[in-house]
mmCIF file with all atom_site columns, C-alpha atoms in Angstrom:
data_model
loop_
_atom_site.group_PDB
_atom_site.id
_atom_site.type_symbol
_atom_site.label_atom_id
_atom_site.label_alt_id
_atom_site.label_comp_id
_atom_site.label_asym_id
_atom_site.label_entity_id
_atom_site.label_seq_id
_atom_site.pdbx_PDB_ins_code
_atom_site.Cartn_x
_atom_site.Cartn_y
_atom_site.Cartn_z
_atom_site.occupancy
_atom_site.B_iso_or_equiv
_atom_site.pdbx_formal_charge
_atom_site.auth_seq_id
_atom_site.auth_comp_id
_atom_site.auth_asym_id
_atom_site.auth_atom_id
_atom_site.pdbx_PDB_model_num
ATOM 1  C CA . SER A 1 1  ? 20.301  32.945 44.214 1.00 36.00 ? 1  SER A CA 1
ATOM 2  C CA . SER A 1 2  ? 21.089  30.402 47.023 1.00 42.00 ? 2  SER A CA 1
ATOM 3  C CA . ASP A 1 3  ? 19.487  27.070 47.618 1.00 46.00 ? 3  ASP A CA 1
ATOM 4  C CA . VAL A 1 4  ? 17.143  28.312 50.263 1.00 50.00 ? 4  VAL A CA 1
ATOM 5  C CA . CYS A 1 5  ? 15.558  30.890 47.854 1.00 57.00 ? 5  CYS A CA 1
ATOM 6  C CA . SER A 1 6  ? 13.245  30.079 44.910 1.00 51.00 ? 6  SER A CA 1
ATOM 7  C CA . SER A 1 7  ? 11.597  32.520 42.719 1.00 53.00 ? 7  SER A CA 1
ATOM 8  C CA . ASP A 1 8  ? 13.118  35.318 45.148 1.00 56.00 ? 8  ASP A CA 1
ATOM 9  C CA . LEU A 1 9  ? 11.360  34.003 48.091 1.00 60.00 ? 9  LEU A CA 1
ATOM 10 C CA . CYS A 1 10 ? 13.277  32.639 51.124 1.00 78.00 ? 10 CYS A CA 1
ATOM 11 C CA . VAL A 1 11 ? 12.948  30.337 53.979 1.00 87.00 ? 11 VAL A CA 1
ATOM 12 C CA . GLY A 1 12 ? 11.125  32.083 56.853 1.00 90.00 ? 12 GLY A CA 1
ATOM 13 C CA . GLU A 1 13 ? 9.016   34.321 54.772 1.00 89.00 ? 13 GLU A CA 1
ATOM 14 C CA . LYS A 1 14 ? 5.304   34.660 55.227 1.00 91.00 ? 14 LYS A CA 1
ATOM 15 C CA . LEU A 1 15 ? 3.091   34.362 52.074 1.00 90.00 ? 15 LEU A CA 1
ATOM 16 C CA . LEU A 1 16 ? -0.746  34.464 51.390 1.00 92.00 ? 16 LEU A CA 1
ATOM 17 C CA . VAL A 1 17 ? -1.438  31.271 49.462 1.00 93.00 ? 17 VAL A CA 1
ATOM 18 C CA . MET A 1 18 ? -4.468  30.219 47.592 1.00 94.00 ? 18 MET A CA 1
ATOM 19 C CA . ILE A 1 19 ? -5.258  26.624 48.123 1.00 96.00 ? 19 ILE A CA 1
ATOM 20 C CA . GLU A 1 20 ? -5.744  24.611 44.789 1.00 94.00 ? 20 GLU A CA 1
ATOM 21 C CA . GLY A 1 21 ? -5.897  20.922 46.207 1.00 95.00 ? 21 GLY A CA 1
ATOM 22 C CA . TYR A 1 22 ? -4.959  18.333 48.436 1.00 96.00 ? 22 TYR A CA 1
ATOM 23 C CA . LEU A 1 23 ? -2.329  15.585 48.000 1.00 94.00 ? 23 LEU A CA 1
ATOM 24 C CA . PRO A 1 24 ? -3.397  12.585 50.086 1.00 93.00 ? 24 PRO A CA 1
ATOM 25 C CA . ASP A 1 25 ? -0.210  10.687 49.362 1.00 92.00 ? 25 ASP A CA 1
ATOM 26 C CA . GLU A 1 26 ? 1.890   13.595 50.788 1.00 88.00 ? 26 GLU A CA 1
ATOM 27 C CA . HIS A 1 27 ? -0.816  14.808 53.473 1.00 90.00 ? 27 HIS A CA 1
ATOM 28 C CA . ALA A 1 28 ? -0.130  18.161 51.992 1.00 94.00 ? 28 ALA A CA 1
ATOM 29 C CA . TYR A 1 29 ? -2.094  20.986 50.366 1.00 96.00 ? 29 TYR A CA 1
ATOM 30 C CA . VAL A 1 30 ? -0.875  22.435 47.050 1.00 95.00 ? 30 VAL A CA 1
ATOM 31 C CA . GLY A 1 31 ? -1.363  26.200 46.552 1.00 94.00 ? 31 GLY A CA 1
ATOM 32 C CA . ARG A 1 32 ? 0.054   29.114 44.780 1.00 90.00 ? 32 ARG A CA 1
ATOM 33 C CA . THR A 1 33 ? 1.101   32.517 46.029 1.00 83.00 ? 33 THR A CA 1
ATOM 34 C CA . TYR A 1 34 ? -0.570  35.625 44.658 1.00 74.00 ? 34 TYR A CA 1
ATOM 35 C CA . MET A 1 35 ? 2.505   36.440 42.511 1.00 70.00 ? 35 MET A CA 1
ATOM 36 C CA . ASP A 1 36 ? 2.634   32.799 40.735 1.00 62.00 ? 36 ASP A CA 1
ATOM 37 C CA . ALA A 1 37 ? 1.239   32.682 37.155 1.00 62.00 ? 37 ALA A CA 1
ATOM 38 C CA . PRO A 1 38 ? -0.669  29.430 36.613 1.00 62.00 ? 38 PRO A CA 1
ATOM 39 C CA . GLY A 1 39 ? 1.485   27.078 34.365 1.00 65.00 ? 39 GLY A CA 1
ATOM 40 C CA . ILE A 1 40 ? 4.564   29.143 34.742 1.00 63.00 ? 40 ILE A CA 1
ATOM 41 C CA . ASP A 1 41 ? 5.616   29.325 38.440 1.00 71.00 ? 41 ASP A CA 1
ATOM 42 C CA . GLY A 1 42 ? 5.927   26.481 40.655 1.00 80.00 ? 42 GLY A CA 1
ATOM 43 C CA . TYR A 1 43 ? 3.697   25.583 43.657 1.00 89.00 ? 43 TYR A CA 1
ATOM 44 C CA . ILE A 1 44 ? 3.883   25.681 47.482 1.00 92.00 ? 44 ILE A CA 1
ATOM 45 C CA . PHE A 1 45 ? 3.344   22.412 49.333 1.00 95.00 ? 45 PHE A CA 1
ATOM 46 C CA . ILE A 1 46 ? 1.717   23.006 52.794 1.00 95.00 ? 46 ILE A CA 1
ATOM 47 C CA . LYS A 1 47 ? 1.544   20.250 55.488 1.00 90.00 ? 47 LYS A CA 1
ATOM 48 C CA . SER A 1 48 ? -1.218  20.779 57.589 1.00 89.00 ? 48 SER A CA 1
ATOM 49 C CA . GLY A 1 49 ? -3.510  19.257 60.059 1.00 87.00 ? 49 GLY A CA 1
ATOM 50 C CA . GLU A 1 50 ? -6.309  21.822 59.245 1.00 88.00 ? 50 GLU A CA 1
ATOM 51 C CA . ALA A 1 51 ? -8.993  21.127 56.871 1.00 92.00 ? 51 ALA A CA 1
ATOM 52 C CA . LEU A 1 52 ? -8.637  23.678 53.907 1.00 94.00 ? 52 LEU A CA 1
ATOM 53 C CA . MET A 1 53 ? -10.830 23.858 50.713 1.00 94.00 ? 53 MET A CA 1
ATOM 54 C CA . SER A 1 54 ? -9.810  24.572 47.188 1.00 95.00 ? 54 SER A CA 1
ATOM 55 C CA . GLY A 1 55 ? -9.966  28.373 46.810 1.00 95.00 ? 55 GLY A CA 1
ATOM 56 C CA . ASP A 1 56 ? -9.207  29.177 50.436 1.00 95.00 ? 56 ASP A CA 1
ATOM 57 C CA . PHE A 1 57 ? -6.459  31.631 51.311 1.00 94.00 ? 57 PHE A CA 1
ATOM 58 C CA . ALA A 1 58 ? -4.146  30.687 53.829 1.00 94.00 ? 58 ALA A CA 1
ATOM 59 C CA . GLU A 1 59 ? -0.973  32.481 55.448 1.00 94.00 ? 59 GLU A CA 1
ATOM 60 C CA . ALA A 1 60 ? 1.936   30.022 55.108 1.00 94.00 ? 60 ALA A CA 1
ATOM 61 C CA . VAL A 1 61 ? 5.598   30.246 56.251 1.00 94.00 ? 61 VAL A CA 1
ATOM 62 C CA . VAL A 1 62 ? 8.238   29.003 53.819 1.00 92.00 ? 62 VAL A CA 1
ATOM 63 C CA . THR A 1 63 ? 10.160  26.148 55.333 1.00 93.00 ? 63 THR A CA 1
ATOM 64 C CA . GLY A 1 64 ? 12.131  24.870 52.433 1.00 91.00 ? 64 GLY A CA 1
ATOM 65 C CA . SER A 1 65 ? 12.065  24.563 48.528 1.00 87.00 ? 65 SER A CA 1
ATOM 66 C CA . ASP A 1 66 ? 13.257  22.149 45.913 1.00 84.00 ? 66 ASP A CA 1
ATOM 67 C CA . GLU A 1 67 ? 14.284  23.146 42.321 1.00 81.00 ? 67 GLU A CA 1
ATOM 68 C CA . TYR A 1 68 ? 10.924  24.467 41.279 1.00 82.00 ? 68 TYR A CA 1
ATOM 69 C CA . ASP A 1 69 ? 8.545   24.423 44.361 1.00 89.00 ? 69 ASP A CA 1
ATOM 70 C CA . LEU A 1 70 ? 8.378   25.916 47.817 1.00 91.00 ? 70 LEU A CA 1
ATOM 71 C CA . ILE A 1 71 ? 7.451   23.877 50.994 1.00 93.00 ? 71 ILE A CA 1
ATOM 72 C CA . GLY A 1 72 ? 5.828   25.617 53.832 1.00 95.00 ? 72 GLY A CA 1
ATOM 73 C CA . GLU A 1 73 ? 3.515   25.139 56.800 1.00 94.00 ? 73 GLU A CA 1
ATOM 74 C CA . LEU A 1 74 ? 0.497   27.215 57.878 1.00 94.00 ? 74 LEU A CA 1
ATOM 75 C CA . TYR A 1 75 ? 1.558   30.331 59.813 1.00 91.00 ? 75 TYR A CA 1
ATOM 76 C CA . GLU A 1 76 ? -0.588  29.713 62.789 1.00 87.00 ? 76 GLU A CA 1
ATOM 77 C CA . GLU A 1 77 ? 0.944   26.073 63.160 1.00 81.00 ? 77 GLU A CA 1
ATOM 78 C CA . HIS A 1 78 ? 4.319   27.358 62.519 1.00 79.00 ? 78 HIS A CA 1
ATOM 79 C CA . GLU A 1 79 ? 4.153   30.060 65.205 1.00 79.00 ? 79 GLU A CA 1
ATOM 80 C CA . SER A 1 80 ? 2.551   27.670 67.960 1.00 81.00 ? 80 SER A CA 1
ATOM 81 C CA . ALA A 1 81 ? 5.264   25.101 67.250 1.00 74.00 ? 81 ALA A CA 1
ATOM 82 C CA . GLU A 1 82 ? 8.277   27.588 68.120 1.00 68.00 ? 82 GLU A CA 1
#
């Protein structure tokens, strides 16, 4: 596995994410992909200007990762930025 991949997911990949909460300090939502097991797999942190609620599903694009977690942004925002 390379540094841009975490749990077999790579930068640029589109994922369906279930939002679990919001981190005001980070201005980011925290969610997990449909493949993630609670308490085992890492999270994906999504920076977004949209108002999302816990339990919402969102399409996210992976933009990076750290050791355990993925970092991404909402697919619509990612596409409109390019």
